[in-house]
Coordinates of C-alpha atoms in Angstrom, one line a residue:
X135 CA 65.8 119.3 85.1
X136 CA 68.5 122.2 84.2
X137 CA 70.8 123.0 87.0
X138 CA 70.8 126.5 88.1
X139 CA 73.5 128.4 86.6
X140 CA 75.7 130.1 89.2
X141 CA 76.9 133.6 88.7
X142 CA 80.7 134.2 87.1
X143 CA 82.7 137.2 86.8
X144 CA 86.4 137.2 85.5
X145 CA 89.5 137.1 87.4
X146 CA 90.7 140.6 88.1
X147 CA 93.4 141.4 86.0
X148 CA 94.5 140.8 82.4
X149 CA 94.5 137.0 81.3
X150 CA 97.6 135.6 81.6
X151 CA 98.5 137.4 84.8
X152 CA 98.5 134.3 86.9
X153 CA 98.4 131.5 84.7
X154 CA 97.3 128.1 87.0
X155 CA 98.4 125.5 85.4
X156 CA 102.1 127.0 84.4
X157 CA 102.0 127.3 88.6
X158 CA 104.3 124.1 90.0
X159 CA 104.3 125.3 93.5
X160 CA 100.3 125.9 93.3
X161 CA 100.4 122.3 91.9
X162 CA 102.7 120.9 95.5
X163 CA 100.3 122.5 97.7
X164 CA 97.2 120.7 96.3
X165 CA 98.8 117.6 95.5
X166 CA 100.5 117.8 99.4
X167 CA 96.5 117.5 100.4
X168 CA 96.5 113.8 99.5
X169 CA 99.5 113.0 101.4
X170 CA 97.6 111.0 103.7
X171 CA 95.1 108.7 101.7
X172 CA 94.9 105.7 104.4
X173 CA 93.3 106.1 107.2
X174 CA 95.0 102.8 109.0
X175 CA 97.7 101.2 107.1
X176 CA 100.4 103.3 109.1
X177 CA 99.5 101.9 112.9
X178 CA 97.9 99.0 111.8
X179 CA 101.3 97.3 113.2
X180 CA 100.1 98.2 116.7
X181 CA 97.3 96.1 116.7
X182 CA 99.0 93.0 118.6
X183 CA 101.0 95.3 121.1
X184 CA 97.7 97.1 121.8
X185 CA 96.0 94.1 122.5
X186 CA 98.2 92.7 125.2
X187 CA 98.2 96.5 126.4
X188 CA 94.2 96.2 126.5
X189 CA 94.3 93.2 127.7
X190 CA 90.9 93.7 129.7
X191 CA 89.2 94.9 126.4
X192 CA 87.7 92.4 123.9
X193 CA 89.9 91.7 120.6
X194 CA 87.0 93.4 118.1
X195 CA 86.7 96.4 120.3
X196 CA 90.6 96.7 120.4
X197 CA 90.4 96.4 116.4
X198 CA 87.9 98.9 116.7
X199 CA 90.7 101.6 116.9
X200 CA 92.0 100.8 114.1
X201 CA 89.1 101.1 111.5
X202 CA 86.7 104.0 113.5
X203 CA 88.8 106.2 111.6
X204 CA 86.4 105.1 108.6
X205 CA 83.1 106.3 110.2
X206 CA 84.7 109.3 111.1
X207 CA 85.7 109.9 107.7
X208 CA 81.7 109.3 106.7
X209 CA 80.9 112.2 108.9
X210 CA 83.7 114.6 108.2
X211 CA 82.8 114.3 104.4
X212 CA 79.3 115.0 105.6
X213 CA 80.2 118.6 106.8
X214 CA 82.7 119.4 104.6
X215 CA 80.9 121.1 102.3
X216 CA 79.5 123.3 105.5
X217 CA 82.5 123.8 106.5
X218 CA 83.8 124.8 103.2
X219 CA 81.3 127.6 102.8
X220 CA 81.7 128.9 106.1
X221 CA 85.6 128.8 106.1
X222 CA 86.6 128.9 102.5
X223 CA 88.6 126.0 100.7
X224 CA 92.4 127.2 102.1
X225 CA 91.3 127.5 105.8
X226 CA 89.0 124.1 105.5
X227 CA 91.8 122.3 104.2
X228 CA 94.0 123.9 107.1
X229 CA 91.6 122.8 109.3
X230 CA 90.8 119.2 108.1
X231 CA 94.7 118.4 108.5
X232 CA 95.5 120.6 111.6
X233 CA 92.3 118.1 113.7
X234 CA 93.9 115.1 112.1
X235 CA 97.3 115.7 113.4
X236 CA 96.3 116.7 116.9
X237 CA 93.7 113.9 117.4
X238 CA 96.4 111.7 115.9
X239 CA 98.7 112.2 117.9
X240 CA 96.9 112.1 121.3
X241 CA 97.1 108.4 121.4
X242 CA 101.1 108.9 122.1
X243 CA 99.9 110.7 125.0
X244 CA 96.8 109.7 127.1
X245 CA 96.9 105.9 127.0
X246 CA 93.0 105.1 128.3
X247 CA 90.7 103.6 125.8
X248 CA 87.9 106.0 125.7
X249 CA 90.6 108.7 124.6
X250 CA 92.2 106.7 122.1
X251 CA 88.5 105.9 120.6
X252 CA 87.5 109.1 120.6
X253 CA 90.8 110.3 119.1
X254 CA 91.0 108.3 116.3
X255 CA 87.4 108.9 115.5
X256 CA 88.1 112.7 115.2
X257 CA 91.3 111.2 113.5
X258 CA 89.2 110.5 110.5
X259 CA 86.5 113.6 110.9
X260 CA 89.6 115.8 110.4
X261 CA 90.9 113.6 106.8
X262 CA 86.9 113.4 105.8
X263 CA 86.7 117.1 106.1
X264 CA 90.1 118.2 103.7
X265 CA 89.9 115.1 101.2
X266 CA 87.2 116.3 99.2
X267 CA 89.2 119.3 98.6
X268 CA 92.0 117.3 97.5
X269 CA 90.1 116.5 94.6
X270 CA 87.9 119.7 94.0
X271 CA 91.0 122.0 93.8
X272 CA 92.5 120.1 91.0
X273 CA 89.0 119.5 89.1
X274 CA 88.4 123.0 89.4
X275 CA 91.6 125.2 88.9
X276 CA 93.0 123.0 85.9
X277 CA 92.1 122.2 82.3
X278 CA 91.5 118.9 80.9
X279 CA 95.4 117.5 80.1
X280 CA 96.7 118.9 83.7
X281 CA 93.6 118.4 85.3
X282 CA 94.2 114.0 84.2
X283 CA 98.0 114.3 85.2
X284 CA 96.8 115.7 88.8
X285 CA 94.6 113.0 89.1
X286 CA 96.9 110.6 88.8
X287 CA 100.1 112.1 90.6
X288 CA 97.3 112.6 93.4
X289 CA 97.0 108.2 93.7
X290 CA 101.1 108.4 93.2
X291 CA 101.0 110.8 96.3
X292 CA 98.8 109.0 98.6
X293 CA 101.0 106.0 97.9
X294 CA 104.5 107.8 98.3
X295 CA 102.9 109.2 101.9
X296 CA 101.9 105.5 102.7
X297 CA 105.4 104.2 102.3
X298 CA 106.7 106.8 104.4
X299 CA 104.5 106.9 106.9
X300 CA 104.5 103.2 107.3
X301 CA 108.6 103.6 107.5
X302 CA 108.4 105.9 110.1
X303 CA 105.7 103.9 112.0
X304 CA 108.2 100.8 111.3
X305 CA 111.1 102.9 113.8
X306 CA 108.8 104.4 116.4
X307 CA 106.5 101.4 117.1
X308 CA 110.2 99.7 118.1
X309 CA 109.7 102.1 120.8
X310 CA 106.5 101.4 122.1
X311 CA 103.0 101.6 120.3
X312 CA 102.4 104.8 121.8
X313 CA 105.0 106.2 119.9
X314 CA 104.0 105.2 116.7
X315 CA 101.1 107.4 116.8
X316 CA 103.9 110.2 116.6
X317 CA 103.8 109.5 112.9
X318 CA 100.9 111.9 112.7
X319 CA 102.9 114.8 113.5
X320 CA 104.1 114.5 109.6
X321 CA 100.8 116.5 108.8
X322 CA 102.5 119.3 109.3
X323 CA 104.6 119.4 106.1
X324 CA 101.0 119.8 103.6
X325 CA 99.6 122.1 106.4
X326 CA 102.8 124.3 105.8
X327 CA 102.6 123.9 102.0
X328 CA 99.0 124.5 101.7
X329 CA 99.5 127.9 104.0
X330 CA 102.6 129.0 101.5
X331 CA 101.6 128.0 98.7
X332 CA 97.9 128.0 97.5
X333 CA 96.5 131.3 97.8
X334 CA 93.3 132.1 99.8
X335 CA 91.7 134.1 96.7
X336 CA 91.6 130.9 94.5
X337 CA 88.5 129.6 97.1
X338 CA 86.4 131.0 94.3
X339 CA 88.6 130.4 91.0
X340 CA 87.4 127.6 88.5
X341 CA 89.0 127.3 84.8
X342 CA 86.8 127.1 81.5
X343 CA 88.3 126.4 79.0
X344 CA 92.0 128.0 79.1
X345 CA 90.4 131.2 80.8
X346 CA 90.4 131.0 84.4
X347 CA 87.4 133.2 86.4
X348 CA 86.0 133.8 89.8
X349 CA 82.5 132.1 90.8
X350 CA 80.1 133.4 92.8
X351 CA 77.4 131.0 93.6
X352 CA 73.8 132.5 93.8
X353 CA 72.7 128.8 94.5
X354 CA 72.9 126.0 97.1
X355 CA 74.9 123.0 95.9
X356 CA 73.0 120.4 94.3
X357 CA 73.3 116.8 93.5
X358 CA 72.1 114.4 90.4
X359 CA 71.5 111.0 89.3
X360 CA 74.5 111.1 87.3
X361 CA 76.8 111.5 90.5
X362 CA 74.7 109.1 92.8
X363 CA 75.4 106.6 89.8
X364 CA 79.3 107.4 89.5
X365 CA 79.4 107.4 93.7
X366 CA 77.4 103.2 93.3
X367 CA 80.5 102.6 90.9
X368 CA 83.2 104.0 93.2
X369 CA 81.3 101.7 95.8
X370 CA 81.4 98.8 93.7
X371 CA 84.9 99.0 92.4
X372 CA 85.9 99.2 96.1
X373 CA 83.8 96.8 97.1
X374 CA 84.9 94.1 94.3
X375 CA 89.2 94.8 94.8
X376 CA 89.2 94.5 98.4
X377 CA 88.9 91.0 97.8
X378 CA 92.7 91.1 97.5
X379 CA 93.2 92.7 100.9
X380 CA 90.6 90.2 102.9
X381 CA 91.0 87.2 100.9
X382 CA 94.5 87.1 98.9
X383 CA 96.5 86.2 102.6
X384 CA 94.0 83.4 103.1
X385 CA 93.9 81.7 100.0
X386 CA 97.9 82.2 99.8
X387 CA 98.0 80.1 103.8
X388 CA 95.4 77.6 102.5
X389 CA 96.1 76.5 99.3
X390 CA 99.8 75.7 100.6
X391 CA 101.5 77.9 98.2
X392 CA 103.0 80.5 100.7
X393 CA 102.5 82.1 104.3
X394 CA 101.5 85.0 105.6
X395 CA 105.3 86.7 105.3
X396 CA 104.5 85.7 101.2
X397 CA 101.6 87.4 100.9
X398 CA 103.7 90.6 102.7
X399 CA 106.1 91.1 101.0
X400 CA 103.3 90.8 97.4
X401 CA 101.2 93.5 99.5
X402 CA 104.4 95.4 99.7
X403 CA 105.0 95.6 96.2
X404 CA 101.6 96.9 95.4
X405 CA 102.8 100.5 97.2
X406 CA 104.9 100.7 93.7
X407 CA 102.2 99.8 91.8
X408 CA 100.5 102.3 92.6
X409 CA 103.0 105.6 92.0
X410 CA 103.8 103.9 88.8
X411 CA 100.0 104.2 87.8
X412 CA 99.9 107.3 89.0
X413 CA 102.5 108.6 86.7
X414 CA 101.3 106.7 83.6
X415 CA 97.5 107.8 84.3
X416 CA 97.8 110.8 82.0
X417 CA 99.5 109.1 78.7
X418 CA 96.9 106.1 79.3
X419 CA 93.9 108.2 79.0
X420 CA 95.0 109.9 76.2
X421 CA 95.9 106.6 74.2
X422 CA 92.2 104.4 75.6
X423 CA 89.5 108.0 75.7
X424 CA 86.9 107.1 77.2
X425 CA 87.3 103.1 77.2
X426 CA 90.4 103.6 79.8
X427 CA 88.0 102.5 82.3
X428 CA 86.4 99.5 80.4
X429 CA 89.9 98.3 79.5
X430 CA 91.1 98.0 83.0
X431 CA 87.7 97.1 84.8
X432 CA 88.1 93.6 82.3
X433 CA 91.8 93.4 82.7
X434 CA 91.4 93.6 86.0
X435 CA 88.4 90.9 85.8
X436 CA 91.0 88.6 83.8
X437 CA 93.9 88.4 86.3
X438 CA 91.5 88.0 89.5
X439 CA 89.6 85.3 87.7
X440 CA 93.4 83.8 87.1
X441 CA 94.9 84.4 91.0
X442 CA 92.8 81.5 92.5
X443 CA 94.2 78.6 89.7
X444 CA 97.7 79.7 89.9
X445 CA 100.3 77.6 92.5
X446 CA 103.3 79.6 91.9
X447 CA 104.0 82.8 94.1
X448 CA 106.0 84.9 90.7
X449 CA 102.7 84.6 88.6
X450 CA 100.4 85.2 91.5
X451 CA 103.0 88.4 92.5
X452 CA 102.5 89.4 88.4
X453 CA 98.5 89.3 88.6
X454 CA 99.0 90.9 92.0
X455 CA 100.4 93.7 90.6
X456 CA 98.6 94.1 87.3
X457 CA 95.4 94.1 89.4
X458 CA 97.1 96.8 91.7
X459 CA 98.4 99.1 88.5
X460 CA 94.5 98.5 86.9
X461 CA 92.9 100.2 90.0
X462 CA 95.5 102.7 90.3
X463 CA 93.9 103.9 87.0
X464 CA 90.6 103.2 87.1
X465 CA 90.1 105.4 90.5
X466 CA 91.7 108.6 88.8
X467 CA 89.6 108.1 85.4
X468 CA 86.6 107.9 87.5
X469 CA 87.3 110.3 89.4
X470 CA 88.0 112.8 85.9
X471 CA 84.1 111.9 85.4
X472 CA 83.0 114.4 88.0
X473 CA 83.5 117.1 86.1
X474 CA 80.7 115.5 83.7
X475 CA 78.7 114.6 86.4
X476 CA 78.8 117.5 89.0
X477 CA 76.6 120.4 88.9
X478 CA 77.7 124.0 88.4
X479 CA 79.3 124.9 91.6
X480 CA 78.6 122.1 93.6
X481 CA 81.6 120.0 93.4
X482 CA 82.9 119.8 97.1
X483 CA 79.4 118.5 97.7
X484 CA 79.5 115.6 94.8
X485 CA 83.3 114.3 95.8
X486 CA 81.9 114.1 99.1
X487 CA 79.1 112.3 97.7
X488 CA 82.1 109.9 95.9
X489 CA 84.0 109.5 99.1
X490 CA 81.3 108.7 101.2
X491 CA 80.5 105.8 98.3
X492 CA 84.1 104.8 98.3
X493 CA 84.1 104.2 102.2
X494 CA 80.5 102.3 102.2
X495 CA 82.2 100.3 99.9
X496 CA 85.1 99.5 102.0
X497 CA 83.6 98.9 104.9
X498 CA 80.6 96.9 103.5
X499 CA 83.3 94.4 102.4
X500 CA 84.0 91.6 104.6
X501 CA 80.1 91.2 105.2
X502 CA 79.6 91.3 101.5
X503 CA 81.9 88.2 100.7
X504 CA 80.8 86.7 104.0
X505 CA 77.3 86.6 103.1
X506 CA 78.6 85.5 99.7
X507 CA 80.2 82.9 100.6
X508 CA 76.8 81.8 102.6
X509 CA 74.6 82.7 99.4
X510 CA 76.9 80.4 96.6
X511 CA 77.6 77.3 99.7
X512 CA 81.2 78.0 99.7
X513 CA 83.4 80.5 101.3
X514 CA 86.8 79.7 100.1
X515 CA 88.9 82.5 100.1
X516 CA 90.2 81.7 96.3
X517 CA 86.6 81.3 95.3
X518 CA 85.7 84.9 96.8
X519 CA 88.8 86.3 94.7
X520 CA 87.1 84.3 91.4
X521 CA 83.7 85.8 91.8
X522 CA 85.0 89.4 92.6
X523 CA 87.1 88.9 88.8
X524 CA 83.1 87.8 87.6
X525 CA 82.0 91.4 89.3
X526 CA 84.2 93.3 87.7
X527 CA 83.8 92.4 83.8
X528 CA 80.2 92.9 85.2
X529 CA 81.7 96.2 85.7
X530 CA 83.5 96.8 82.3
X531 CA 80.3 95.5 80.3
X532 CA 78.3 98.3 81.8
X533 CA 80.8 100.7 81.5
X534 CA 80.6 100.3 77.7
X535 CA 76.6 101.4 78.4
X536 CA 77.2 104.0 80.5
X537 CA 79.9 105.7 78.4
X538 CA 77.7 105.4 75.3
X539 CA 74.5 106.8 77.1
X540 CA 76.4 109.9 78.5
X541 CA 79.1 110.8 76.2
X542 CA 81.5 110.6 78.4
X543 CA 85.1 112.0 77.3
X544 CA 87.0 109.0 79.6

């Protein structure tokens, strides 16, 4: 069924007048959107202090804190798109961030447990409402070439803002674990970058082509099978490579060939994977086209099949890593497909579709590879690592299909 065609008229002016993508400070603004990308890793170091703290509360609910974030992420993506249309992209973004720092920060403040839960779940309403936008800015305001370098300086972003964030957490919580929750008051810097620096009239401004015009919408957003498809392999992709985070630790402490400071210090390294990705997304898409996501769905498939049969920590650090710096570009070349995918106009409404994907898949998880393990008689954290390698040339294989069927571009 064709899509409605929203209405267009051009930007007012000659062409040329403000030119997006020559626009660096436009470009800090967006990309200062993505600053936060985790919802947990930064006061994830509180956990045992909060435990003793809470001593009267059971050891899931305590835990609890730490991931209701998630859920309130779900919902937050949910109304985005409301929200969007009733405030306009700048002021929802403004918005998103300016809840997120408050309710993050109350934790440093009021010490009961109810207040902390419900905090931390308007925590994540406030990064479930701005994310999408982190994404539908850059999709929309910039051709092709920028657009893929966004993309990927948007993962290196998220994964300089981890690093400092989880520095900064590293001083306070030597404090107390009330003060670690200070960290949140960072959330300022995009808040002041968006307000300076991305102008209020772009709401409105998409670029075909290498003209840039103002849409008007005559139409509510819609939604397809092509982006209910992408949002399943967002879901899956994130479903499959948290087998590193659950398992990797476990089958490290097991197996003999480490502890749990080992497998630290190889999670720390994956930070750097990660900006290094980022960087080298661009150049990467250009040289693979549109088997940049086959390539690293079975590159990624080869070196998790490997980790499990490997006893010595500098390999397992190398597949480590190559497994990090594989995701790091197969999230932004996936992410590129929405612009295929999405329906005129209705892009805030199909990334929220993908985030929501990308946190069922996270969540969904450790009860995936628990039932797993119950399904295949044998739970064994390396063997959880193996079939999540099988899952992703799984992944590559139809990938090949699914480019070929569409004509996708990457």
């Amino acid at each position: 069924m064709d899509n409605p065609k929203p209405t267009r008229a051009g930007v007012t002016g000659p062409r040329g007048v403000f030119t997006l993508t020559n626009s660096p400070l436009l470009a800090l603004g967006i990309l200062s959107i993505s600053f936060l990308m985790s919802v947990s890793n930064a006061v994830s170091g509180t956990i045992p202090l909060m435990k003793r703290y809470f001593s009267n509360i059971s050891e899931a609910n305590v835990e609890l804190l730490i991931v209701i974030p998630t859920g309130g992420v779900l919902l937050g993506t949910v109304i985005s798109g409301f929200v969007s249309n009733l405030l306009g992209k700048k002021y929802t973004v403004i918005a998103g961030l300016a809840l997120s720092m408050v309710f993050g920060v109350i934790p440093a403040f009021f010490y009961s447990y109810p207040a902390i839960l419900v905090s931390r779940a308007m925590f994540g309403v406030g990064m479930g409402v701005f994310t999408p936008l982190s994404v539908s800015y850059i999709t929309d305001l910039f051709p092709e070439d920028t657009r893929n370098r966004l993309l990927g300086w948007r993962n290196s972003v998220g994964a300089i803002g981890d690093s400092i964030m989880l520095f900064i957490a590293g001083f306070l919580i030597s404090i107390s674990w009330h003060t670690t929750y200070l960290v949140f008051l960072f959330l300022i810097v995009p808040i002041v970058l968006v307000s300076l620096f991305v102008p209020k009239r772009l709401d409105n401004v998409v670029v075909e082509g290498d003209r840039e015009v103002e849409e008007v919408s005559t139409t509510k957003p819609s939604t397809n099978a092509g982006v209910i498809q992408l949002a399943v392999v967002f879901l899956l992709v994130n479903l499959f490579y948290a087998a590193i985070s659950l398992k990797l630790a476990s089958h490290i402490v097991e197996t003999g060939i480490g502890d749990s400071a080992t497998a630290t210090r190889i999670f720390g390294f994956l930070v750097l994977c990660s900006i290094v990705s980022g960087v080298a997304f661009e150049k990467l898409a250009k040289w693979c086209g549109r088997y940049t996501v086959f390539i690293f769905d079975a590159l990624t498939a080869v070196v998790m099949a490997a980790m499990p049969f490997t006893r010595s920590i500098p390999v397992l650090l190398v597949l480590v890593l190559v497994a990090g710096f594989c995701n790091g570009i197969i999230n932004p070349a996936l992410t590129a497909r929405m612009v295929a995918y999405s329906p005129k106009g209705s892009m805030n409404l199909t990334t929220s579709i993908i985030i929501i994907g990308i946190n069922i898949g996270s969540l969904a998880a450790p009860y995936f590879f628990q039932g797993l393990g119950r399904l295949i008689g044998n739970a064994a954290p390396g063997t959880m690592i193996l079939w999540a390698g099988v899952f992703f040339l799984a992944l590559a294989l139809y990938d090949v299909f699914i480019v070929h069927k569409d004509g996708l571009p990457i």
